[in-house]
XYZ file of C-alpha atoms in Angstrom:
357
model
C 0.336 -10.024 36.885
C -0.211 -10.379 33.145
C 1.690 -8.136 30.732
C -0.706 -8.594 27.805
C -4.447 -8.436 27.218
C -6.769 -9.096 24.294
C -10.233 -7.560 24.343
C -12.914 -9.232 22.227
C -16.045 -7.724 20.709
C -18.128 -10.180 22.735
C -17.109 -8.309 25.903
C -14.417 -10.608 27.230
C -10.856 -9.599 28.069
C -8.279 -12.414 28.162
C -4.872 -12.346 29.795
C -1.736 -13.413 27.949
C 2.035 -13.071 27.843
C 3.658 -10.320 25.777
C 6.255 -11.620 23.294
C 6.454 -8.467 21.181
C 5.187 -5.223 22.754
C 2.655 -2.800 21.352
C -0.989 -1.808 21.145
C -3.132 -2.493 18.126
C -6.496 -3.656 16.837
C -7.921 -5.630 13.959
C -10.299 -8.341 12.848
C -9.604 -11.545 14.781
C -9.131 -14.544 12.466
C -7.393 -17.903 12.652
C -5.429 -20.268 10.436
C -5.318 -24.031 10.834
C -1.965 -24.344 9.036
C 0.582 -26.259 11.081
C 3.567 -25.179 8.973
C 4.278 -22.082 6.920
C 4.097 -19.484 9.675
C 6.658 -17.311 7.864
C 4.546 -17.332 4.713
C 1.332 -16.678 6.630
C 2.785 -13.779 8.586
C 3.997 -12.104 5.375
C 0.843 -12.754 3.313
C -0.690 -9.355 2.392
C -4.175 -10.863 2.611
C -3.856 -10.617 6.421
C -3.642 -6.811 6.397
C -5.776 -5.171 9.124
C -6.298 -8.537 10.842
C -5.036 -10.206 14.008
C -3.827 -13.686 13.121
C -4.318 -16.560 15.554
C -2.484 -19.835 14.940
C -4.485 -22.909 15.927
C -1.328 -25.032 15.911
C 0.162 -24.657 19.405
C 3.895 -24.124 18.754
C 4.917 -21.498 16.208
C 8.587 -21.119 15.316
C 9.994 -24.608 15.689
C 12.052 -24.380 12.489
C 13.264 -20.799 12.770
C 12.770 -17.780 10.541
C 14.212 -17.536 7.021
C 13.537 -14.543 4.811
C 13.577 -16.597 1.602
C 10.226 -18.027 2.685
C 8.575 -14.604 3.016
C 5.666 -13.753 0.700
C 6.270 -10.001 1.001
C 8.884 -7.721 2.502
C 7.134 -7.171 5.827
C 4.855 -8.772 8.402
C 1.270 -8.107 7.327
C -1.161 -8.836 10.224
C -1.638 -6.125 12.839
C -0.721 -8.676 15.554
C -0.086 -12.386 16.022
C -1.346 -14.865 18.621
C -0.219 -18.405 19.454
C -0.279 -20.832 22.339
C 3.497 -20.427 22.313
C 5.921 -18.526 20.106
C 9.590 -19.451 19.986
C 12.139 -16.726 20.647
C 13.052 -16.601 16.944
C 9.537 -15.615 15.909
C 9.014 -13.307 18.885
C 12.216 -11.414 18.088
C 11.283 -11.180 14.418
C 7.843 -9.739 15.218
C 9.300 -7.333 17.782
C 11.770 -6.126 15.159
C 8.841 -5.450 12.807
C 6.938 -3.581 15.564
C 4.112 -6.117 15.353
C 2.617 -7.028 18.742
C 2.624 -10.729 19.595
C 1.077 -12.533 22.546
C 1.045 -16.152 23.709
C 0.346 -18.324 26.775
C -3.413 -18.180 26.279
C -5.919 -20.806 25.211
C -5.938 -20.465 21.428
C -8.436 -23.345 21.218
C -10.936 -21.093 22.968
C -10.204 -18.222 20.586
C -10.617 -20.437 17.521
C -13.860 -21.885 18.852
C -15.166 -18.387 19.557
C -14.428 -17.225 16.013
C -15.986 -20.351 14.507
C -19.154 -19.939 16.553
C -19.518 -16.152 16.591
C -17.599 -15.152 13.466
C -14.514 -13.052 12.822
C -14.729 -10.123 15.226
C -13.067 -6.905 16.295
C -10.381 -7.232 18.934
C -7.843 -5.030 20.659
C -4.422 -5.979 22.012
C -2.221 -4.286 24.576
C 1.143 -5.931 25.309
C 4.163 -4.814 27.296
C 4.993 -3.047 30.527
C 2.243 -1.248 32.446
C -0.577 -2.143 30.037
C -4.093 -2.568 31.408
C -7.251 -4.327 30.277
C -8.685 -0.879 29.559
C -5.915 -0.295 27.004
C -6.994 -3.390 25.082
C -10.656 -2.411 25.330
C -9.901 1.044 23.930
C -8.132 -0.536 20.954
C -11.028 -2.907 20.311
C -13.564 -0.095 20.421
C -11.566 1.813 17.778
C -11.467 -1.162 15.408
C -13.218 -0.658 12.054
C -15.093 -3.404 10.178
C -13.106 -4.823 7.262
C -15.505 -3.353 4.713
C -14.789 0.130 6.093
C -11.139 -0.126 5.029
C -12.043 1.353 1.659
C -8.461 1.949 0.487
C -6.838 -1.132 1.976
C -5.159 -1.894 -1.339
C -2.897 1.142 -1.017
C -1.074 -0.444 1.898
C -0.261 -3.728 0.171
C 0.245 -2.820 -3.500
C 3.289 -1.612 -5.381
C 3.343 2.155 -5.816
C 4.871 2.018 -9.300
C 4.903 -0.664 -12.022
C 7.528 -3.389 -11.687
C 8.822 -5.982 -14.140
C 9.628 -9.484 -12.937
C 11.308 -11.309 -15.807
C 10.863 -14.959 -16.708
C 13.316 -17.453 -15.241
C 13.860 -19.032 -18.647
C 16.640 -17.898 -20.978
C 15.852 -15.830 -24.034
C 12.557 -14.189 -24.886
C 9.663 -14.785 -22.514
C 6.852 -17.064 -23.623
C 4.173 -14.662 -22.401
C 3.573 -11.225 -20.913
C 1.318 -11.067 -17.874
C -0.167 -7.833 -16.553
C -0.777 -8.507 -12.849
C -2.927 -6.092 -10.845
C -1.279 -6.109 -7.422
C -4.104 -5.999 -4.893
C -1.792 -7.587 -2.317
C -0.071 -10.305 -4.328
C 1.905 -13.084 -2.695
C 5.415 -13.276 -4.088
C 5.047 -16.964 -4.923
C 2.283 -16.190 -7.439
C 4.707 -14.047 -9.424
C 7.426 -16.685 -9.009
C 5.081 -19.420 -10.276
C 4.455 -17.443 -13.464
C 8.135 -16.557 -13.894
C 9.094 -20.222 -13.518
C 6.830 -21.071 -16.454
C 8.473 -18.607 -18.802
C 6.313 -15.520 -18.319
C 7.386 -11.941 -17.796
C 5.141 -10.446 -15.111
C 4.395 -6.725 -15.238
C 3.149 -5.890 -11.734
C 0.812 -2.890 -11.751
C -0.630 -0.911 -8.816
C -4.036 -1.968 -7.525
C -5.567 1.271 -8.854
C -4.075 1.058 -12.357
C -6.244 2.307 -15.206
C -7.117 0.370 -18.379
C -4.575 2.481 -20.265
C -1.842 1.247 -17.924
C -2.710 -2.330 -18.819
C -2.796 -1.535 -22.535
C 0.685 -0.027 -22.283
C 2.039 -3.440 -21.238
C 0.374 -5.120 -24.247
C -0.167 -8.277 -22.196
C -1.185 -11.748 -23.271
C -3.131 -12.270 -20.025
C -4.578 -9.957 -17.367
C -4.158 -11.417 -13.869
C -5.947 -10.109 -10.751
C -4.093 -11.020 -7.581
C -5.105 -12.005 -4.098
C -5.319 -9.362 -1.393
C -7.088 -8.222 1.774
C -10.471 -6.752 2.500
C -13.813 -6.377 0.775
C -13.697 -6.889 -3.021
C -16.354 -4.214 -3.481
C -13.795 -1.610 -2.404
C -11.457 -2.386 -5.317
C -13.310 -0.122 -7.709
C -10.426 0.569 -10.096
C -9.629 -3.141 -10.449
C -13.248 -3.870 -11.324
C -13.148 -1.149 -13.979
C -10.064 -2.775 -15.510
C -11.788 -6.170 -15.579
C -14.855 -4.639 -17.208
C -12.679 -2.927 -19.828
C -10.895 -6.105 -20.921
C -13.437 -8.882 -20.353
C -13.915 -10.686 -23.664
C -10.977 -8.837 -25.192
C -8.112 -10.312 -23.197
C -7.772 -13.572 -21.253
C -8.467 -12.962 -17.555
C -7.228 -14.916 -14.547
C -7.552 -14.354 -10.831
C -6.744 -15.851 -7.456
C -8.651 -15.400 -4.187
C -9.666 -11.708 -4.004
C -9.025 -11.723 -7.753
C -11.837 -14.207 -8.312
C -14.200 -12.051 -6.263
C -13.234 -8.886 -8.174
C -13.749 -10.578 -11.541
C -17.174 -11.932 -10.581
C -18.290 -8.605 -9.111
C -17.104 -6.655 -12.148
C -19.150 -8.876 -14.451
C -22.409 -8.512 -12.548
C -22.037 -11.113 -9.804
C -22.264 -10.612 -6.051
C -19.889 -11.237 -3.165
C -20.544 -11.633 0.549
C -18.657 -11.771 3.821
C -18.246 -15.212 5.357
C -18.761 -15.977 9.035
C -15.150 -16.875 9.737
C -13.667 -17.525 6.311
C -11.311 -20.181 5.026
C -7.742 -19.974 6.294
C -5.482 -22.999 6.271
C -3.778 -25.594 4.082
C -6.298 -28.448 4.143
C -9.422 -27.128 2.397
C -10.918 -29.806 0.083
C -12.073 -28.583 -3.323
C -14.104 -30.633 -5.807
C -13.945 -30.138 -9.560
C -17.534 -30.475 -10.840
C -16.418 -31.627 -14.295
C -14.066 -34.404 -13.224
C -15.279 -35.186 -9.677
C -11.643 -34.929 -8.606
C -10.993 -33.549 -5.111
C -7.776 -31.692 -4.283
C -6.496 -30.243 -1.036
C -5.852 -26.517 -1.184
C -4.377 -23.555 0.653
C -6.845 -20.754 1.385
C -6.948 -17.352 3.062
C -10.109 -15.324 2.551
C -13.029 -13.876 4.468
C -15.244 -13.019 1.466
C -16.662 -15.279 -1.214
C -18.600 -15.161 -4.476
C -22.303 -15.545 -3.675
C -23.522 -15.088 -7.269
C -21.065 -15.711 -10.139
C -23.060 -13.651 -12.633
C -22.371 -14.919 -16.164
C -19.507 -17.172 -15.060
C -19.784 -20.935 -14.569
C -18.949 -22.402 -11.172
C -16.587 -25.268 -11.987
C -15.200 -26.039 -8.530
C -16.731 -25.954 -5.054
C -15.570 -26.279 -1.472
C -16.486 -29.718 -0.171
C -17.182 -28.368 3.325
C -19.655 -25.583 2.497
C -20.276 -25.608 -1.302
C -18.856 -22.094 -1.798
C -17.468 -21.267 -5.244
C -13.805 -22.216 -5.609
C -13.427 -21.998 -9.372
C -15.095 -19.852 -12.043
C -14.693 -20.087 -15.803
C -16.017 -18.789 -19.087
C -14.367 -20.333 -22.123
C -15.920 -17.852 -24.559
C -14.712 -14.826 -22.585
C -11.399 -16.479 -21.721
C -11.792 -16.281 -17.928
C -10.251 -18.645 -15.376
C -10.238 -17.929 -11.640
C -9.624 -19.771 -8.380
C -10.714 -18.845 -4.852
C -7.916 -20.897 -3.311
C -4.157 -20.449 -3.704
C -2.764 -22.849 -6.336
C 0.784 -21.639 -5.627
C 0.380 -22.911 -2.016
C 3.364 -21.614 -0.002
C 2.575 -23.082 2.400
C 0.442 -26.054 1.528
C -0.201 -28.889 -0.923
C 0.858 -28.676 -4.558
C -2.218 -30.456 -5.931
C -3.326 -27.505 -8.079
C -0.116 -26.031 -9.485
C -1.354 -26.863 -12.993
C -3.595 -23.782 -12.728
C -0.634 -21.675 -13.823
C -0.094 -23.883 -16.873
C -3.750 -23.374 -17.778
C -3.381 -19.597 -17.384
C -0.394 -19.482 -19.709
C -2.193 -21.721 -22.207
C -4.764 -18.942 -22.559
C -1.980 -16.630 -23.757
C -1.603 -18.654 -26.953
C -4.863 -17.282 -28.359
C -4.131 -13.651 -27.485
C -4.071 -10.948 -30.136
C -2.997 -7.348 -29.765
C -5.641 -5.692 -27.608
C -6.367 -2.192 -26.447
C -9.004 -1.333 -23.885
C -12.097 0.474 -25.029
């Protein structure tokens, strides 16, 4: 008899093996990354989701905390064809349900064909298919998680100082909508002090930092729910250089009059090809998002996804705006686009003392 079940919104209930017990629910998504499971499992952008790994064996090089992108496991549950004991024990210690010994190829195909969907998981002794179904039926759509930022953001401002000796070359005010740690580290490594602010910070909080650049981080959920972040962008657009990654790009575009939309199954993996429309250069990128910019508003689309033509880069030289839908910091993934952070810091050179309106 099985000791784990996953119920899908399409009506099916699949049997599995419990590797970490518990009952939970979330939006079922998948990643095609074949390495970087520690980084993926600690990426705040996976909040309120159930993460399926398409690569069949997860855990073959252990678990090391120095690879984590945040302090805790972020998805509601994890699924693989097979988890090693190291990963299973780690997830059990974090009280995150994990199941394996099921056909993850079928799950991935289902999500690709039908879209990211609600699911429920029940794992452990004496669970029943009805337990998983009850979890699935209680699952909310991602857009209904209106305050999802509260669960992934810092509660109070934090200062992460530059790695370089002496005075920092730049001050960055980073709105933490669910930032990966490697984004902060990438800026620190280039001589910037990073002032990490809560996702719901007010324009006055940004002004108090007196930053050279305002940076909107990645994060989970629907960008339209990050109302405070959009107000900050609106307050400083044209007055202070603006940068953003992933959710940050969507927030910036939305704040300036553009539109965003939910994708069928999103982009999640480390092999997404992106073309620069100015140079015709194609780079491989790391991505993790389920929403995209449908209308960039006043911003210019400078990079697109080769697979589906969605916006991957937005810019406005006059306003001093530079955003990317993908993750230039990688972790995991290719390092083809690390120069994004150099371009962000180059914008700081033209900064003057600014206060929000």
